[in-house]
Short mmCIF file of C-alpha atoms in Angstrom, two decimals:
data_model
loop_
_atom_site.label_atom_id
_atom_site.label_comp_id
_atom_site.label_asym_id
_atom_site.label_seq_id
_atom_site.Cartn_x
_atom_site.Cartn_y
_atom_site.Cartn_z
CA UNK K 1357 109.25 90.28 67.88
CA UNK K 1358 107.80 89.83 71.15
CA UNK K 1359 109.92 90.66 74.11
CA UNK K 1360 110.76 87.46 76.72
CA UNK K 1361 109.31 88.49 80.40
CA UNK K 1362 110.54 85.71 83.18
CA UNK K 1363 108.60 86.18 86.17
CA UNK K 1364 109.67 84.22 89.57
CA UNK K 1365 107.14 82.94 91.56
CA UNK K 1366 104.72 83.93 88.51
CA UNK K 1367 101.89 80.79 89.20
CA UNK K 1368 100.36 82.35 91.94
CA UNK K 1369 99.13 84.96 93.89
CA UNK K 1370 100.21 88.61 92.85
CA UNK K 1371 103.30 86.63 90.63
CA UNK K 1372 100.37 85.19 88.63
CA UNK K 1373 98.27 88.32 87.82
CA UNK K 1374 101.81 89.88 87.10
CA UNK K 1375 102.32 86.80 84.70
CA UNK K 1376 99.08 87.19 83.25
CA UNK K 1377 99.04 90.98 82.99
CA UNK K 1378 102.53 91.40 80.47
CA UNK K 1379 101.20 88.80 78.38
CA UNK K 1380 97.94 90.50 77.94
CA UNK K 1381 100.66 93.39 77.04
CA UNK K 1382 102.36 91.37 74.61
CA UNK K 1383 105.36 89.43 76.50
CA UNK K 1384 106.20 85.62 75.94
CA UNK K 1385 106.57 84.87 79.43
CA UNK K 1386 108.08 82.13 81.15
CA UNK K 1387 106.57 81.91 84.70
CA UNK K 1388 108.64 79.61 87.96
CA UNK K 1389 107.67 77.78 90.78
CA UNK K 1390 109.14 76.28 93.35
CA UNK K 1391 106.66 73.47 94.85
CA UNK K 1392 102.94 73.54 94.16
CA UNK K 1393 102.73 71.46 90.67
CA UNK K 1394 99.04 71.20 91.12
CA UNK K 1395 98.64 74.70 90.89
CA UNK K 1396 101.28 75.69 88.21
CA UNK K 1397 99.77 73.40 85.78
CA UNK K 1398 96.21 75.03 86.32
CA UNK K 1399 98.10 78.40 86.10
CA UNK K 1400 99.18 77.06 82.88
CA UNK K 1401 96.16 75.04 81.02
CA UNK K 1402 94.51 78.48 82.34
CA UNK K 1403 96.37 81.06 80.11
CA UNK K 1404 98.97 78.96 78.20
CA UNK K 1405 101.99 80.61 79.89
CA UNK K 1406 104.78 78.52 79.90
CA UNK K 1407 105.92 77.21 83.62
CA UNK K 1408 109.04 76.30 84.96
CA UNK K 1409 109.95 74.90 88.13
CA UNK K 1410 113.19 75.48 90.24
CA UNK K 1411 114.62 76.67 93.50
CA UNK K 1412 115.41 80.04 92.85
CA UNK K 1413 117.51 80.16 95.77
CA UNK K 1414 119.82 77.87 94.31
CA UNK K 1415 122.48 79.58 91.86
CA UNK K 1416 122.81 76.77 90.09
CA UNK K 1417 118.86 76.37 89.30
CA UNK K 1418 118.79 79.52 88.48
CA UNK K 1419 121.31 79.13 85.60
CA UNK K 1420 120.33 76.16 84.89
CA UNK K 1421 116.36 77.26 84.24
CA UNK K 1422 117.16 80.63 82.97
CA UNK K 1423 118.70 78.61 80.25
CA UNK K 1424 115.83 76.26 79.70
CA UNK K 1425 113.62 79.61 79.53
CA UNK K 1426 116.19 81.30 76.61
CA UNK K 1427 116.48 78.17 75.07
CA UNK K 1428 112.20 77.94 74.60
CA UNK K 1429 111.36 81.46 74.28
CA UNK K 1430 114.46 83.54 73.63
CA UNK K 1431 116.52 86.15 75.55
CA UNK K 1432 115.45 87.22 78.86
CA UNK K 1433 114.51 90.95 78.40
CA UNK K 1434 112.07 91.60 81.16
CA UNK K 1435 112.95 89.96 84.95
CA UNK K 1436 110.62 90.30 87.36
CA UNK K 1437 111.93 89.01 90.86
CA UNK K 1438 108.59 88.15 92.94
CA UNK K 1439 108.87 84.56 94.45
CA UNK K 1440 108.63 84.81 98.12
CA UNK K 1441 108.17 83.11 101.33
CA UNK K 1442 107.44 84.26 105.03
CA UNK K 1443 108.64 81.98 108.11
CA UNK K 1444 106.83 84.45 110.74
CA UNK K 1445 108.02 84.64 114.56
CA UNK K 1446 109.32 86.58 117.20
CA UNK K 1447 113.24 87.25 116.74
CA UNK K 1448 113.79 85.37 120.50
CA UNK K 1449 111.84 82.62 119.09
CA UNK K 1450 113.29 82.00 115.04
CA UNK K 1451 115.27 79.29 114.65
CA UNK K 1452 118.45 80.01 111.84
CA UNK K 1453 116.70 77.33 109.26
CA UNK K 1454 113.52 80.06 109.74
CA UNK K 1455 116.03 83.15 108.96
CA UNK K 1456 118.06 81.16 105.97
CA UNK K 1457 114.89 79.77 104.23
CA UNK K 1458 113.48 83.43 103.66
CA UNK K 1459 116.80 85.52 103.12
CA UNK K 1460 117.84 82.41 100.40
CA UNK K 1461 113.86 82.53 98.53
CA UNK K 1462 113.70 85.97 99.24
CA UNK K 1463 117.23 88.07 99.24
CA UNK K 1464 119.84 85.28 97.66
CA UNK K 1465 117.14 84.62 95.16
CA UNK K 1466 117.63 88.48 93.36
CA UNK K 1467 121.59 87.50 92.60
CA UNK K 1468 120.78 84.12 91.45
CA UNK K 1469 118.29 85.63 89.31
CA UNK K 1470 119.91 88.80 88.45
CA UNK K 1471 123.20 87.41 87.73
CA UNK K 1472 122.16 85.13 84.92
CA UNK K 1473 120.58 87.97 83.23
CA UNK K 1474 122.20 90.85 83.54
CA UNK K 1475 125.62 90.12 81.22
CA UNK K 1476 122.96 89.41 78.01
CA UNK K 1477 120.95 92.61 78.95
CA UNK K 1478 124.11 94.47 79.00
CA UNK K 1479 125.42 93.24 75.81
CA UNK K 1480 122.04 94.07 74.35
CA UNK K 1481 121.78 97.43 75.72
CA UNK K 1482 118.10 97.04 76.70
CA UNK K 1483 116.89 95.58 79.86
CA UNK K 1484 113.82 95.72 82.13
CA UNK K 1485 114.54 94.20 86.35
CA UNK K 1486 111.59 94.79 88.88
CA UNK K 1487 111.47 93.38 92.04
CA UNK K 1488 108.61 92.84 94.66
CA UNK K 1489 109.55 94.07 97.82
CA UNK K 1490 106.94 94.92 100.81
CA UNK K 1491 105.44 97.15 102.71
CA UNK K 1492 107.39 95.64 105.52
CA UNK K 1493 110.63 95.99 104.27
CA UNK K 1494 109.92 99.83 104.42
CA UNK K 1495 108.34 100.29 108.16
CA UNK K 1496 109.62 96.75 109.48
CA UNK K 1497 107.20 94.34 111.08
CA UNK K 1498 106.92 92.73 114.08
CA UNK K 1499 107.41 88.89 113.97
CA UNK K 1500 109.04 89.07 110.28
CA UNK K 1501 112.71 90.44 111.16
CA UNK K 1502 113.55 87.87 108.14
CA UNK K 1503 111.16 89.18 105.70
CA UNK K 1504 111.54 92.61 106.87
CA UNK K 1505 115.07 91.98 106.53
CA UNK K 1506 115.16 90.50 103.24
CA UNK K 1507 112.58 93.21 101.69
CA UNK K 1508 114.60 95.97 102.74
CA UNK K 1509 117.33 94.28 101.05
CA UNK K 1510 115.83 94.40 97.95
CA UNK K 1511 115.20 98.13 97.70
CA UNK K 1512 119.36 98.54 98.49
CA UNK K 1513 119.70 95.64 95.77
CA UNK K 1514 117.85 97.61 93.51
CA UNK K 1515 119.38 101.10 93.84
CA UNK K 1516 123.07 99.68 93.82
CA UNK K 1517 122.12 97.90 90.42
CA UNK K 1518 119.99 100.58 89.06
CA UNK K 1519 123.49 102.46 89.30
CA UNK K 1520 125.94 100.22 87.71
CA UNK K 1521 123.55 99.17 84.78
CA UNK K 1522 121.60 102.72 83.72
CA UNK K 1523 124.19 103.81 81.18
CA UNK K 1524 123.88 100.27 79.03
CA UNK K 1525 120.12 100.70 78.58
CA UNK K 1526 118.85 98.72 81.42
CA UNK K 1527 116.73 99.96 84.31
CA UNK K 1528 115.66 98.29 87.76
CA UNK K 1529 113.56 99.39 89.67
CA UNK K 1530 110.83 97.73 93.14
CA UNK K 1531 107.63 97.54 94.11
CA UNK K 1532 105.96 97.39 97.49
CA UNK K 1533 103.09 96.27 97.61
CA UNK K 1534 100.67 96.49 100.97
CA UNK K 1535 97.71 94.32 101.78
CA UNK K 1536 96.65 93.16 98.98
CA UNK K 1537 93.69 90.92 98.29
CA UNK K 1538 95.83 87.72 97.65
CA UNK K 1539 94.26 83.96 98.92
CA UNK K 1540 96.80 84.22 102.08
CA UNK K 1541 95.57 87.38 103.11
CA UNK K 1542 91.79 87.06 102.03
CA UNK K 1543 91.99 83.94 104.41
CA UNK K 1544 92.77 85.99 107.86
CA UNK K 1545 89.75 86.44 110.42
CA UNK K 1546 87.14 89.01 109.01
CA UNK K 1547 87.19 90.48 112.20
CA UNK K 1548 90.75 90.76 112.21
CA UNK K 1549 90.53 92.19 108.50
CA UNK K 1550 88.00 95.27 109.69
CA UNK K 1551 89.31 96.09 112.90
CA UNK K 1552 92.98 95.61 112.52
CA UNK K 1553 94.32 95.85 109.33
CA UNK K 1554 91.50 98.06 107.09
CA UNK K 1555 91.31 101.07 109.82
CA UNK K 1556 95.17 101.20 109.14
CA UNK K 1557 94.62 101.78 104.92
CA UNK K 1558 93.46 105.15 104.02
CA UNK K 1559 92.05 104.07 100.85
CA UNK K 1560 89.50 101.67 102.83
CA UNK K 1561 89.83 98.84 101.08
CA UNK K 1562 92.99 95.73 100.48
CA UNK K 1563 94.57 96.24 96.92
CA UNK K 1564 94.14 94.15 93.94
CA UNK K 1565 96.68 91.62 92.55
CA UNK K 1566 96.17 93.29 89.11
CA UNK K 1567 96.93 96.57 90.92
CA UNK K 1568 99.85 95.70 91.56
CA UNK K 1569 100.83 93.91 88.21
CA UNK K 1570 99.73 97.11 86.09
CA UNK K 1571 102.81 99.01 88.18
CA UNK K 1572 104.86 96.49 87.17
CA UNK K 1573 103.98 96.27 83.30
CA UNK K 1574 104.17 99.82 83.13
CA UNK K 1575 108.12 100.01 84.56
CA UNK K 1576 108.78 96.82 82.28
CA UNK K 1577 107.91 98.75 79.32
CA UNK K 1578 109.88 100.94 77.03
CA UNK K 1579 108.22 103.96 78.03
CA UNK K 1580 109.17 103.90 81.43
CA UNK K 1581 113.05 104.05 80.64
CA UNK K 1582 113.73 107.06 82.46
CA UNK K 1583 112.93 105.63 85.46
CA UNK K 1584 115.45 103.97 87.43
CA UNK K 1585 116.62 102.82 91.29
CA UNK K 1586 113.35 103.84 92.06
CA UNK K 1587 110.50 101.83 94.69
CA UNK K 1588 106.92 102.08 93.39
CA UNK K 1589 104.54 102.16 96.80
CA UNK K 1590 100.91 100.54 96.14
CA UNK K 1591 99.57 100.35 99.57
CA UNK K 1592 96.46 102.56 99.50
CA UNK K 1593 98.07 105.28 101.29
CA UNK K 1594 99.16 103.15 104.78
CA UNK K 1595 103.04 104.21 104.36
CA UNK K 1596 104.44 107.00 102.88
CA UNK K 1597 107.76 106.68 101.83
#
């Protein structure tokens, strides 16, 4: 039987091709969203991946869906934490709604998540977690001390819960992704693009949301259960970590 793969934030953007990728692998996947019905309901007549929508940075939500998701498609097995926002500025400048609204989406969101998952995983003794972090939550970024912040969060998440779960069959691991070729970045200046931000990638070129996704099929898989606590960099070479 075909392993359940939830992916948060899994309509759009690299959480779509992530989506899309583990089905082409074989998953039932169950994809969230937190606002943009037009486009999860695209996402969905598109490849028939089931959609959910709730705040994920709402514990209750989180239960609450997670349950909707076992209830439809089975137990959670594979939990990929990618849903994400950015509320960019200057520390002197953020206002606390700014910091809270991207540490809840982007931090609070891996308990909620995580939480609701993990006790079934255990009891199963087979489980699969991978979380998007950045680029930025490696090096740090001007103007995104809250996504920086949160990011960086995630890869301590990760290694803290890559230790307590390993011996009951369940691995978590991150990825951090660079540029990559998503609709928010494809839409910043072209001159900005080639003398800013390209000169700075060795590889020449803005990754691929499929790119991205393969990493994350590959650590979701069976074959890949040796690795744990680990961060996966896909950023064309930019930062070595």
């Amino acid at each position: 039987m075909a392993r359940v793969a939830l992916v948060t934030g899994g309509t759009r953007g690299i959480g779509a091709a992530i989506s899309a990728a583990l089905k082409e692998a074989g998953y039932k996947v169950a994809a969230t969203y937190g606002g943009n019905d037009a486009a999860a309901n695209a996402f969905n007549e598109e490849t028939g991946i089931a959609v959910y929508k709730w705040d994920v940075g709402d514990f209750e939500a989180c239960k609450a869906g997670t349950a909707r998701v076992e209830a439809d498609l089975g137990p959670v097995e594979v939990l990929v934490n990618n849903a994400g926002i950015t509320r960019d500025g200057m520390l002197h400048r953020m206002t606390p709604e700014g910091w809270r609204a991207v540490l809840a989406t982007n931090l609070d969101s891996l308990f909620n998540m995580t939480r609701n998952v993990i006790e079934g995983m255990r009891a199963r003794g087979y489980g699969r977690i991978v979380s998007i972090s950045s680029i930025n939550g490696q090096k740090g970024q001007m103007g995104q001390s809250n996504y920086s912040a949160a990011k960086a969060g995630l890869i301590g998440f990760t290694k803290a819960v890559a230790q307590e779960n390993a011996f009951k069959g369940v691995t978590v691991n991150a990825v951090a992704p660079g540029y990559i070729g998503t609709e928010m970045v494809r839409a910043v200046p072209e001159e900005v693009l080639n003398t800013k931000i390209l000169p700075l990638i060795p590889v020449g070129r803005l990754g691929e949301p499929e790119e991205v996704a393969r990493c994350v099929v590959f650590l979701a898989s069976e074959e890949a259960g040796y690795i744990t606590g680990s961060t996966l960099t896909v950023n064309g070479g930019q930062y070595m970590a």
